[in-house]
CSV table of N, CA, C and O and ligand atoms in Angstrom, one decimal:
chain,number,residue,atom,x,y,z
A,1,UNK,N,-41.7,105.7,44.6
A,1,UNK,CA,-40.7,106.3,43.8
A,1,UNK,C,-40.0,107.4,44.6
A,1,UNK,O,-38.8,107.6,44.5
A,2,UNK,N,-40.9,108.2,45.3
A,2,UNK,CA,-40.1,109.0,46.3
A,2,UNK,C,-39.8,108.7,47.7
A,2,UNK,O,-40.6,108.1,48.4
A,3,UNK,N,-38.6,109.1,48.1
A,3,UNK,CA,-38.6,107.9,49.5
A,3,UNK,C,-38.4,109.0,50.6
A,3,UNK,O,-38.0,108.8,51.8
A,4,UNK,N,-38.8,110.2,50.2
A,4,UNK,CA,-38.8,111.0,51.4
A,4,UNK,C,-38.1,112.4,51.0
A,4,UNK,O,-37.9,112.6,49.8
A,5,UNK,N,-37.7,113.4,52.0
A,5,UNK,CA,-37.3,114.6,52.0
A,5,UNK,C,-35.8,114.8,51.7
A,5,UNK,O,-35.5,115.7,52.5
A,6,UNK,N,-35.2,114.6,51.3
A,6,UNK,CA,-33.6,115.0,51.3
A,6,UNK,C,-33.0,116.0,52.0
A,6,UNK,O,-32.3,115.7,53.0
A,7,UNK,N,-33.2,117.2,51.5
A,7,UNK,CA,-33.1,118.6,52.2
A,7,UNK,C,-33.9,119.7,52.2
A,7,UNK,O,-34.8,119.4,51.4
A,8,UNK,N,-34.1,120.6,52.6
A,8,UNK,CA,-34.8,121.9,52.4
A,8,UNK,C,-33.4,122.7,52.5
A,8,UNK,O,-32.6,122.8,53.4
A,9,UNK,N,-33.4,123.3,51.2
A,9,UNK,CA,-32.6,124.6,51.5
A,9,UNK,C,-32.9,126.2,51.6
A,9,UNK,O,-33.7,126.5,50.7
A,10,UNK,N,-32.6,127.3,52.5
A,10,UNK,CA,-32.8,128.1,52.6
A,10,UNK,C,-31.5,129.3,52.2
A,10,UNK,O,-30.3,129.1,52.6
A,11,UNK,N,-31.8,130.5,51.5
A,11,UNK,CA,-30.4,131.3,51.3
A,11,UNK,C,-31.1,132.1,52.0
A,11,UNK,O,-32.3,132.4,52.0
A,12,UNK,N,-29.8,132.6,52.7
A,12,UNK,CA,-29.4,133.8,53.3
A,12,UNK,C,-28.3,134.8,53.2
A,12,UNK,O,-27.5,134.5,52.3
A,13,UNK,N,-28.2,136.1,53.9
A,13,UNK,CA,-27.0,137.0,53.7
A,13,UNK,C,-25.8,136.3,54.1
A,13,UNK,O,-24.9,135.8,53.4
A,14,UNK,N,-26.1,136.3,55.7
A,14,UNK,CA,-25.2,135.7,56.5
A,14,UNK,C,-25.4,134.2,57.0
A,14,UNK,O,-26.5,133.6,57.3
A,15,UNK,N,-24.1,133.6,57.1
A,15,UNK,CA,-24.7,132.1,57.7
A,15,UNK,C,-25.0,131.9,59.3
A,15,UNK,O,-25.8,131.1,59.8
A,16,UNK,N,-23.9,132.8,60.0
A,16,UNK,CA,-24.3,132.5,61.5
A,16,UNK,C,-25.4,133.1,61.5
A,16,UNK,O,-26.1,132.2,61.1
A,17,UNK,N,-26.1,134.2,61.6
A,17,UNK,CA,-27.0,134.8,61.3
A,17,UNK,C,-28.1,133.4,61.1
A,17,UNK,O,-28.8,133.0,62.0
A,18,UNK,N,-28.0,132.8,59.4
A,18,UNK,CA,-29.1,132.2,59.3
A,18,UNK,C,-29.0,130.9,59.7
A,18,UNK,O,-29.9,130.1,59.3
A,19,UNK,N,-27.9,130.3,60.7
A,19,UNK,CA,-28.1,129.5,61.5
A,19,UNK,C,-28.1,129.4,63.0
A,19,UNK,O,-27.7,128.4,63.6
A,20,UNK,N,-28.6,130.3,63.5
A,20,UNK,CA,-28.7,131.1,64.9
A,20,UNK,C,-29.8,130.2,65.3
A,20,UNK,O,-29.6,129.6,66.3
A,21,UNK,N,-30.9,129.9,64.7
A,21,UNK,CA,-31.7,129.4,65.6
A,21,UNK,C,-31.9,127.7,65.7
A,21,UNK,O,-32.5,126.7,66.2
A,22,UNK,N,-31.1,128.0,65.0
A,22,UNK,CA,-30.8,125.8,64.9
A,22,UNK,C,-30.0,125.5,65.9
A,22,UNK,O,-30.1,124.5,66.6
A,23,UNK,N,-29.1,126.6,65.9
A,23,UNK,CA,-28.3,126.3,67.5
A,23,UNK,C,-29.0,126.5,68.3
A,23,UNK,O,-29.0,125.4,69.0
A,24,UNK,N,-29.8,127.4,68.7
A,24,UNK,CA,-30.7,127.8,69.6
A,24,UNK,C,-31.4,127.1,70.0
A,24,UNK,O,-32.1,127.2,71.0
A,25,UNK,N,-31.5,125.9,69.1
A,25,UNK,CA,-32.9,124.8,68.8
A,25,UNK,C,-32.0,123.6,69.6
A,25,UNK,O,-32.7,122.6,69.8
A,26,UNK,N,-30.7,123.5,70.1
A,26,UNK,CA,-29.9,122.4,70.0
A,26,UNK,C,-29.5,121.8,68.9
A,26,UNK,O,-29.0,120.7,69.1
A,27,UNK,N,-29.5,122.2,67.9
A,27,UNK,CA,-29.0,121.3,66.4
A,27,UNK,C,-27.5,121.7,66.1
A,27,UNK,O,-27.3,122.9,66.1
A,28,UNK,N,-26.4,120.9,65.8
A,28,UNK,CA,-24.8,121.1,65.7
A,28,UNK,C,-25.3,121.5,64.3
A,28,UNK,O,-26.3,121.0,63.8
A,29,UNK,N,-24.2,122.5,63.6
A,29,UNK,CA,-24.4,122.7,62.2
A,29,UNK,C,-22.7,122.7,62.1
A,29,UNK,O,-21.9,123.5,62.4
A,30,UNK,N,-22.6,121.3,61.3
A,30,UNK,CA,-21.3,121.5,60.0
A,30,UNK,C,-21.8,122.7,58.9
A,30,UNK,O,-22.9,123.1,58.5
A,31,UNK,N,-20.2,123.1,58.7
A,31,UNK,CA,-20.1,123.6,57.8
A,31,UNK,C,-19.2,123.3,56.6
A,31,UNK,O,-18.1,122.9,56.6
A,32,UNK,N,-19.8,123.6,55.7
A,32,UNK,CA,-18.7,123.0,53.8
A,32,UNK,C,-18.9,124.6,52.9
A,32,UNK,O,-19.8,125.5,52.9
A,33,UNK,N,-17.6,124.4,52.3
A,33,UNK,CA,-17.8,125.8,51.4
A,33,UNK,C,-17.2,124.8,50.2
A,33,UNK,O,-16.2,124.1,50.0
A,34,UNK,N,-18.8,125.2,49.2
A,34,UNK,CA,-18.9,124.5,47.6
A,34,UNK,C,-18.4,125.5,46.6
A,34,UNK,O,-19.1,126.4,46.3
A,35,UNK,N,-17.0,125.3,46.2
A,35,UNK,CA,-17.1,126.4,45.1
A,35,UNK,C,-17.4,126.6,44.0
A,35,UNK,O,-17.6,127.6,43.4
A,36,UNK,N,-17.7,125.1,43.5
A,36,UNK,CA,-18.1,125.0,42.2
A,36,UNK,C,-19.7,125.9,42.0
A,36,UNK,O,-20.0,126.5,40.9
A,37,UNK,N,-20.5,126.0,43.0
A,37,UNK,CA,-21.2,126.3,43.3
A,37,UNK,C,-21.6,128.0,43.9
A,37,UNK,O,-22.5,128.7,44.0
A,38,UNK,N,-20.5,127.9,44.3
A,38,UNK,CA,-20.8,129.7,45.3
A,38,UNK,C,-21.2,130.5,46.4
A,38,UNK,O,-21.3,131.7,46.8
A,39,UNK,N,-21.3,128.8,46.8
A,39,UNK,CA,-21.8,129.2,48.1
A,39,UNK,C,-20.9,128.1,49.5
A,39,UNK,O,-20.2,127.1,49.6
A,40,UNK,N,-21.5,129.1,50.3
A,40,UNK,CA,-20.7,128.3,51.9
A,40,UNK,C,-22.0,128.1,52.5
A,40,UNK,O,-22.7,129.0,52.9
A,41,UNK,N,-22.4,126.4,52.7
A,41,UNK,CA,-23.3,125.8,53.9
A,41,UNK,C,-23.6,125.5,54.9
A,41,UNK,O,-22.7,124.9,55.4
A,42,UNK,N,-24.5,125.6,55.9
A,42,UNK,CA,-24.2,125.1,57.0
A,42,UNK,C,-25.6,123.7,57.4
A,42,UNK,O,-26.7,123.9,57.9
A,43,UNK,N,-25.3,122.8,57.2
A,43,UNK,CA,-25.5,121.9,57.3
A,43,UNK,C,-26.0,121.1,58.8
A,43,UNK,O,-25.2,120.5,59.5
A,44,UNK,N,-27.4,121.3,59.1
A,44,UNK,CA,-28.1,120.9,60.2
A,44,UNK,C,-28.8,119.6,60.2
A,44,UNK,O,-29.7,119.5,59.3
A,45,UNK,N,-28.6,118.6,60.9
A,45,UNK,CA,-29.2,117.1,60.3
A,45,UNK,C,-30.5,117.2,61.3
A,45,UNK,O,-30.6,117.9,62.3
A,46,UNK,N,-31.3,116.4,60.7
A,46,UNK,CA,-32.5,116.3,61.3
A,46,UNK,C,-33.3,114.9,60.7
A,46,UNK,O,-33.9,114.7,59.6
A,47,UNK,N,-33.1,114.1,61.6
A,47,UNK,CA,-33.8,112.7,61.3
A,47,UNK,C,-33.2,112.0,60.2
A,47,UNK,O,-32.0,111.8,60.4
A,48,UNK,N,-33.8,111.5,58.9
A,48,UNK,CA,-33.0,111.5,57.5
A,48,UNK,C,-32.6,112.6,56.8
A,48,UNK,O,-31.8,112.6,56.0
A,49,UNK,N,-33.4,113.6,57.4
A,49,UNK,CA,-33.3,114.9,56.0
A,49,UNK,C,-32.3,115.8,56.8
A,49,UNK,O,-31.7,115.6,57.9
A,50,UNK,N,-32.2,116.8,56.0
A,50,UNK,CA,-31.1,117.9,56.3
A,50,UNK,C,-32.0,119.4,55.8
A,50,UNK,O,-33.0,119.7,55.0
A,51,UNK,N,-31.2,120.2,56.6
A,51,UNK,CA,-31.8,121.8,56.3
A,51,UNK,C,-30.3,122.4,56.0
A,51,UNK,O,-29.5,122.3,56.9
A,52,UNK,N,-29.8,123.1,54.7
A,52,UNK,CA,-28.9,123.4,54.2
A,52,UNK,C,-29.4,125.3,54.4
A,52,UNK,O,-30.3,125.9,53.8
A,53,UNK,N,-28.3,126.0,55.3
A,53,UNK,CA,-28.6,127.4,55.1
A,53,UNK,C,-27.5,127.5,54.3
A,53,UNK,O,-26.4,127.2,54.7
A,54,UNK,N,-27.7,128.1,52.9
A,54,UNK,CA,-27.0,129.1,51.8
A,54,UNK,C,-26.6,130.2,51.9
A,54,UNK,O,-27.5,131.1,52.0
A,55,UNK,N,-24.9,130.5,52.0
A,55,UNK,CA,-24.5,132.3,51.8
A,55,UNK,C,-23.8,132.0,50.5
A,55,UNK,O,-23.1,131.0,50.2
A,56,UNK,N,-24.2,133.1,49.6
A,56,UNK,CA,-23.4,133.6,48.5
A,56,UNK,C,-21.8,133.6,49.0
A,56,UNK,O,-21.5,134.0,50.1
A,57,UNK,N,-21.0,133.2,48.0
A,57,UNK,CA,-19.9,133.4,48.4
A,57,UNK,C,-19.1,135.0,47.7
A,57,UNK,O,-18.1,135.6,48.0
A,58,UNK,N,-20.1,135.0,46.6
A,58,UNK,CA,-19.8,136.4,45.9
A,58,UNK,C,-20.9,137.0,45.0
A,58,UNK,O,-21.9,136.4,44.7
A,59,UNK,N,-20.7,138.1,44.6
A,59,UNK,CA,-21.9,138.4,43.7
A,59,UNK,C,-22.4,137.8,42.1
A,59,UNK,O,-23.2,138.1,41.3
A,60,UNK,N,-21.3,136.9,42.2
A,60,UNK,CA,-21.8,136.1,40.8
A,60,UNK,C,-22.3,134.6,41.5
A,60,UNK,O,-22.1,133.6,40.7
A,61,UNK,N,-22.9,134.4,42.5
A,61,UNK,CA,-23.3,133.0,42.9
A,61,UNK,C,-24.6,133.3,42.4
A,61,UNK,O,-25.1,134.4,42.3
A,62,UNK,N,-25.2,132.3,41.9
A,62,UNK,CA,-26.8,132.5,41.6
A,62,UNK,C,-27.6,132.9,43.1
A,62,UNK,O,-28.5,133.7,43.1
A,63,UNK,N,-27.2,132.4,44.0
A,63,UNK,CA,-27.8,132.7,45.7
A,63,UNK,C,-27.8,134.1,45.9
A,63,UNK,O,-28.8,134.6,46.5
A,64,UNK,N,-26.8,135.1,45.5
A,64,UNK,CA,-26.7,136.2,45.4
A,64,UNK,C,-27.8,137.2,44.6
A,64,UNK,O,-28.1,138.3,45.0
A,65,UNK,N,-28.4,136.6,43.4
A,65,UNK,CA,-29.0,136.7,42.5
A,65,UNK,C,-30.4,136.2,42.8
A,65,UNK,O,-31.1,137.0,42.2
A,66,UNK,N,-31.2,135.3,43.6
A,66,UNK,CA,-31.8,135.1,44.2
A,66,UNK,C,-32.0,135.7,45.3
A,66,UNK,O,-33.2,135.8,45.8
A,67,UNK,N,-30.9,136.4,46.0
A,67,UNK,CA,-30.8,136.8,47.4
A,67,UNK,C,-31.6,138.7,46.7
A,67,UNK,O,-32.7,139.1,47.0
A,68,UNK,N,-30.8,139.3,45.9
A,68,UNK,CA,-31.2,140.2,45.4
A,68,UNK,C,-32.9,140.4,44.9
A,68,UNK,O,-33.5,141.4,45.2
A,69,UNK,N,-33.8,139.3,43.9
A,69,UNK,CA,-34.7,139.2,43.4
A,69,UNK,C,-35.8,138.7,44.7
A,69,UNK,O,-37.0,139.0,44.7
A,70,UNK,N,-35.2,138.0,45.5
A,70,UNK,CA,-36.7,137.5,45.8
A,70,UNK,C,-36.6,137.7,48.1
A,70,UNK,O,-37.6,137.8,48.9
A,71,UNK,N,-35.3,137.7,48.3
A,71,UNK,CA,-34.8,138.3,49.7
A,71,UNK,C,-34.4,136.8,50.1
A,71,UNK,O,-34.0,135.8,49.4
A,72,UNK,N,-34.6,136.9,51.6
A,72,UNK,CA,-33.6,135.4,52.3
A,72,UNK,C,-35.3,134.4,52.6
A,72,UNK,O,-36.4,134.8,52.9
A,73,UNK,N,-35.0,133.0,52.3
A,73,UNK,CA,-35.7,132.8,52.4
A,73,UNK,C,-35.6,131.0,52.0
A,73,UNK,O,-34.5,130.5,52.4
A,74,UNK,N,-36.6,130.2,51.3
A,74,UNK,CA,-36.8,129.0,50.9
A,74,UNK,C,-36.1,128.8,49.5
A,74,UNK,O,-36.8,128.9,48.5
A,75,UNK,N,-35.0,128.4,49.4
A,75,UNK,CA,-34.7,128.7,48.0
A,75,UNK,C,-35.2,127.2,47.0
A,75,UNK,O,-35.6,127.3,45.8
A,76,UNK,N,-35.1,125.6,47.9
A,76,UNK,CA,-35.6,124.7,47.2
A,76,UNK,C,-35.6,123.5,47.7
A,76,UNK,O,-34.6,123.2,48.4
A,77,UNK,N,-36.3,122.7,47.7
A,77,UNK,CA,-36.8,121.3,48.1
A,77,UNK,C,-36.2,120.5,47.5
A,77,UNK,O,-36.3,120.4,46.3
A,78,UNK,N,-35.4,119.7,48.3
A,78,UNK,CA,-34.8,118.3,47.8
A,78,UNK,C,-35.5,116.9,47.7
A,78,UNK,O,-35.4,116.4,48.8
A,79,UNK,N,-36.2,116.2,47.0
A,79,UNK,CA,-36.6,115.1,47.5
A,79,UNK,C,-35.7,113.6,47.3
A,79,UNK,O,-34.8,113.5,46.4
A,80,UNK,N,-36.0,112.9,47.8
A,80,UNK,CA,-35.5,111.3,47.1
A,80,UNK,C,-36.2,110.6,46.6
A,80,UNK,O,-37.2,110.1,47.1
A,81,UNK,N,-35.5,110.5,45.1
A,81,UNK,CA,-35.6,109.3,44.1
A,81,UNK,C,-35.1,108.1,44.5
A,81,UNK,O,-34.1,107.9,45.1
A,82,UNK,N,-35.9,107.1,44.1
A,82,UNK,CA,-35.0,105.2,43.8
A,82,UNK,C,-33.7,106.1,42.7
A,82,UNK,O,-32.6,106.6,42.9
A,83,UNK,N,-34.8,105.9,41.3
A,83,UNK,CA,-34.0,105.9,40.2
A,83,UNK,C,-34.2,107.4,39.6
A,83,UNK,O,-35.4,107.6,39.5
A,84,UNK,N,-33.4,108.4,39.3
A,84,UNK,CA,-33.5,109.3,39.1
A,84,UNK,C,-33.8,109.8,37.3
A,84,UNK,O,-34.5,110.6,36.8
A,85,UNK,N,-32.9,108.8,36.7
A,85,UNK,CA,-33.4,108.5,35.2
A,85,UNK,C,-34.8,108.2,34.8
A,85,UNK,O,-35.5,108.7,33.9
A,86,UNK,N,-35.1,107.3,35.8
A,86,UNK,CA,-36.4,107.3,35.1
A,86,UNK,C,-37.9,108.4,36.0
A,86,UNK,O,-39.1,108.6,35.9
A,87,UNK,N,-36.7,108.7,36.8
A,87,UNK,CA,-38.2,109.7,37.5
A,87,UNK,C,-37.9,111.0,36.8
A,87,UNK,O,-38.8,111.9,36.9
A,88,UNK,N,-36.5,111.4,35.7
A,88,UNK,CA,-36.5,112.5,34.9
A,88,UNK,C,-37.2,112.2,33.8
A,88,UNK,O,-37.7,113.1,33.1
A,89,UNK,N,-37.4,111.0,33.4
A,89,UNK,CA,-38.3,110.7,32.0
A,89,UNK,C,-39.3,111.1,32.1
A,89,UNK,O,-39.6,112.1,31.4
A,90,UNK,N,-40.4,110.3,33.1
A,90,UNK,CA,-41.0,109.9,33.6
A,90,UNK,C,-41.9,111.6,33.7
A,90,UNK,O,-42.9,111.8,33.0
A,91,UNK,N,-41.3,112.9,34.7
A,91,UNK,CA,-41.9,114.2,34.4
A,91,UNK,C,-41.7,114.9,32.8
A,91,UNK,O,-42.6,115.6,32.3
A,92,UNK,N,-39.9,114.3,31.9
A,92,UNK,CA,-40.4,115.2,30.8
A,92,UNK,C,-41.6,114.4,30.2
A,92,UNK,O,-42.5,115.2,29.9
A,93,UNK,N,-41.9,113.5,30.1
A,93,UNK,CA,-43.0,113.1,29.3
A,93,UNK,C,-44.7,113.0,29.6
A,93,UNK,O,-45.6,112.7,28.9
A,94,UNK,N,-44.7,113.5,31.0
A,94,UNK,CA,-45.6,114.6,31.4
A,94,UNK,C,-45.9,116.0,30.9
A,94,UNK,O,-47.0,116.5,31.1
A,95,UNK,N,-44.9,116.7,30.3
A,95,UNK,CA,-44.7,117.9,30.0
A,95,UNK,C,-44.3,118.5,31.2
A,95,UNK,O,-45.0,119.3,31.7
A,96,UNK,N,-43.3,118.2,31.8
A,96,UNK,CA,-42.7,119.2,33.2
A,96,UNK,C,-41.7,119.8,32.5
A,96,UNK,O,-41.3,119.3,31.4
A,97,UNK,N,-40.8,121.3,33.1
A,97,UNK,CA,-39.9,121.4,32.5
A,97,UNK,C,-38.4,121.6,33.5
A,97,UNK,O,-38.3,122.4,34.4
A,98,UNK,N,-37.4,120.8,32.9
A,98,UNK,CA,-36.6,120.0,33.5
A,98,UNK,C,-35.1,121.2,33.5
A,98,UNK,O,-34.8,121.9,32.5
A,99,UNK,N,-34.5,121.3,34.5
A,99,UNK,CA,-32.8,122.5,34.3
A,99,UNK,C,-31.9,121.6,34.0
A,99,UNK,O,-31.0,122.0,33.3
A,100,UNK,N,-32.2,120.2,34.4
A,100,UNK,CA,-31.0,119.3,33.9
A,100,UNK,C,-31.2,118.7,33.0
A,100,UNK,O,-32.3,118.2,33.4
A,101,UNK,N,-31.0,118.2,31.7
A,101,UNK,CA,-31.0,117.2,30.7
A,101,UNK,C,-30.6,116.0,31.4
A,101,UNK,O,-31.4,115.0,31.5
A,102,UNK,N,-29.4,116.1,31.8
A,102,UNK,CA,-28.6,114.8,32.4
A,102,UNK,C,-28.7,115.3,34.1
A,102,UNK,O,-28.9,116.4,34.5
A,103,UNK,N,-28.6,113.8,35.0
A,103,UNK,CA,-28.3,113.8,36.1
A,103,UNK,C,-26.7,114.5,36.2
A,103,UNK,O,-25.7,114.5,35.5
A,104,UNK,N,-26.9,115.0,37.0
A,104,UNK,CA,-25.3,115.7,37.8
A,104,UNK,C,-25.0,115.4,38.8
A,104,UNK,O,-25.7,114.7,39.6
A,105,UNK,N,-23.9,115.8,39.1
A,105,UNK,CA,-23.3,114.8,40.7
A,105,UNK,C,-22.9,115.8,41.9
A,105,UNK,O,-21.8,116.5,42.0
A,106,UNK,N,-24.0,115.7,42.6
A,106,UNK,CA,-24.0,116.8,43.8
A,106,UNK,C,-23.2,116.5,45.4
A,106,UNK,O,-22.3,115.7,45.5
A,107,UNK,N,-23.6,117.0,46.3
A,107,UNK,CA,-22.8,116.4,47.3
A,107,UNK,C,-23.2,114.8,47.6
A,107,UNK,O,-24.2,114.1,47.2
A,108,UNK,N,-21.8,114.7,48.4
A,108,UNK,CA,-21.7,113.3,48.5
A,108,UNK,C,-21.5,112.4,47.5
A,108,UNK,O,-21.4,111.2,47.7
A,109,UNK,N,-21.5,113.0,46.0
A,109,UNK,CA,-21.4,112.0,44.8
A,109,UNK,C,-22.4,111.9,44.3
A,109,UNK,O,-22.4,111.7,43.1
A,110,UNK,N,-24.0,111.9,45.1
A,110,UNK,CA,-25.3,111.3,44.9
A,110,UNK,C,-25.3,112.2,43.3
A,110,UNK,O,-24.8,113.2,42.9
A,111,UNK,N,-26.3,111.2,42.7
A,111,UNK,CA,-26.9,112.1,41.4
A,111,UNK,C,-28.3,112.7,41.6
A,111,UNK,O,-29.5,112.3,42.0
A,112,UNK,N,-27.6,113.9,41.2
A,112,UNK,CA,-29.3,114.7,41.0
A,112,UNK,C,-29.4,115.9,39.8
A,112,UNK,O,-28.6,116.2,38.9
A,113,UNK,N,-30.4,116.4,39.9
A,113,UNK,CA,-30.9,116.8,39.2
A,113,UNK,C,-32.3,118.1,39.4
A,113,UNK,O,-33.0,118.1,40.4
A,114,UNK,N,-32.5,119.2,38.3
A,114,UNK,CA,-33.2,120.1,39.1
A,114,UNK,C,-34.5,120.6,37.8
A,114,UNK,O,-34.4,120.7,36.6
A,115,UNK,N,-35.9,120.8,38.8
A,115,UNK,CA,-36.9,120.6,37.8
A,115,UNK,C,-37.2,122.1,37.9
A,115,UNK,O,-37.2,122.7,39.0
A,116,UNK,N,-37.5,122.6,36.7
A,116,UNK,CA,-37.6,124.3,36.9
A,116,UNK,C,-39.0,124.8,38.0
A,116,UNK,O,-40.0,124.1,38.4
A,117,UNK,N,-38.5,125.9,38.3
A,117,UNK,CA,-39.8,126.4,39.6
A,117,UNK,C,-41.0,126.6,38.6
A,117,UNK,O,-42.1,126.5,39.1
A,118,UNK,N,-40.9,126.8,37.0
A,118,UNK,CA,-42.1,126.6,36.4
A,118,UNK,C,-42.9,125.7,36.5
A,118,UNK,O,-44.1,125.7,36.6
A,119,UNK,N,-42.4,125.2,36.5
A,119,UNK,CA,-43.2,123.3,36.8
A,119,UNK,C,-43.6,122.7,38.2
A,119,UNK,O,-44.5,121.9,38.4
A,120,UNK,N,-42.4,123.5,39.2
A,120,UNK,CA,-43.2,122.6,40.3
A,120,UNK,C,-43.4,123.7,41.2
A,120,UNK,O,-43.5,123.3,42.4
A,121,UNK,N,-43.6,125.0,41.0
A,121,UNK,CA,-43.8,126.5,42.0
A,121,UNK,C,-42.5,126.7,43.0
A,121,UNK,O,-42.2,127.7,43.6
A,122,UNK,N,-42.0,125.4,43.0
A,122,UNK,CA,-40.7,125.7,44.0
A,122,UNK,C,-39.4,124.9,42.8
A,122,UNK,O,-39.6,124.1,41.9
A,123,UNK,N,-38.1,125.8,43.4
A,123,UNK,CA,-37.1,125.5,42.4
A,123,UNK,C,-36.7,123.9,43.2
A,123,UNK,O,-35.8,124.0,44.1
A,124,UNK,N,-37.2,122.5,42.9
A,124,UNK,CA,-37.0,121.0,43.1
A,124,UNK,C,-36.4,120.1,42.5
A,124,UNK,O,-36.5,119.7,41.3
A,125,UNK,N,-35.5,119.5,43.4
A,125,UNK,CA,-33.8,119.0,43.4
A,125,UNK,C,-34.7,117.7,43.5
A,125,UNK,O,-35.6,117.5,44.3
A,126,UNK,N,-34.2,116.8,42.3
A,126,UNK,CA,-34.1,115.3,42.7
A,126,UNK,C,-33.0,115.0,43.2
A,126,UNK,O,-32.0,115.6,42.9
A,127,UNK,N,-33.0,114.1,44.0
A,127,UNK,CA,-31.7,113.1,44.7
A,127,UNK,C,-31.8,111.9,44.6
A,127,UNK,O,-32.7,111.4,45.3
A,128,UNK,N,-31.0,110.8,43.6
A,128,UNK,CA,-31.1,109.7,43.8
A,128,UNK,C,-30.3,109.0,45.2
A,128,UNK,O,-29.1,109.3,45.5
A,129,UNK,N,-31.0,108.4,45.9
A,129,UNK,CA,-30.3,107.8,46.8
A,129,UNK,C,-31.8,107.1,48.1
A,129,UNK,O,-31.5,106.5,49.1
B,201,CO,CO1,-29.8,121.1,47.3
């Protein structure tokens, strides 16, 4: 049901800053600025998965809000789903507790979806794909 890592995202203040050592590492980092969202990415590929560094784009981004409460750091684990419907059923009726009711449509179009940090100790992004 899970077919591997998606992303690891990390927030930070700054993005060159928190992508300094990926360069350093040899890794090219694209960049995308999400507004719906609040933040500007810098996007490092690695094998299938991706390492997404997060800047607030203002002080009402939740990143900022996170950035404030807990400092720069691991903000959440992406993994991949086959089917994301039924791997959301599938935890509520475990008793997990779920931020999305419905799948939503994140980058690239893929559907996903996000399970509260109550339930899985890290804030965890499904990805169907
Ligand atoms: Co994500």
């Amino acid at each position: 049901m899970i077919r591997g890592i998606d992303h690891v995202a990390i927030a930070v203040k700054n993005i060159e800053d928190g992508c300094k050592i990926w360069k350093d590492l040899g890794f090219e980092v694209e960049y995308e600025v999400i507004e719906e969202q609040g933040v500007k990415v810098g996007i490092i590929h690695i094998g299938d998965s991706r390492i997404e560094i997060l800047e607030p784009l203002s002080e009402e981004s939740p990143i900022s809000k996170f950035l404030e409460k807990r400092g720069e750091g691991l903000h959440h684990l992406a993994v991949k789903v086959e089917n994301i419907e039924a791997t959301m059923k599938d935890l509520e009726e475990k008793g997990y507790r779920l931020i999305d009711k419905e799948p939503r449509i994140g980058a690239g179009g893929k559907k996903i979806a996000f399970v509260h940090p109550k339930s899985a100790k890290i804030l965890l992004e499904l990805v169907e794909g």
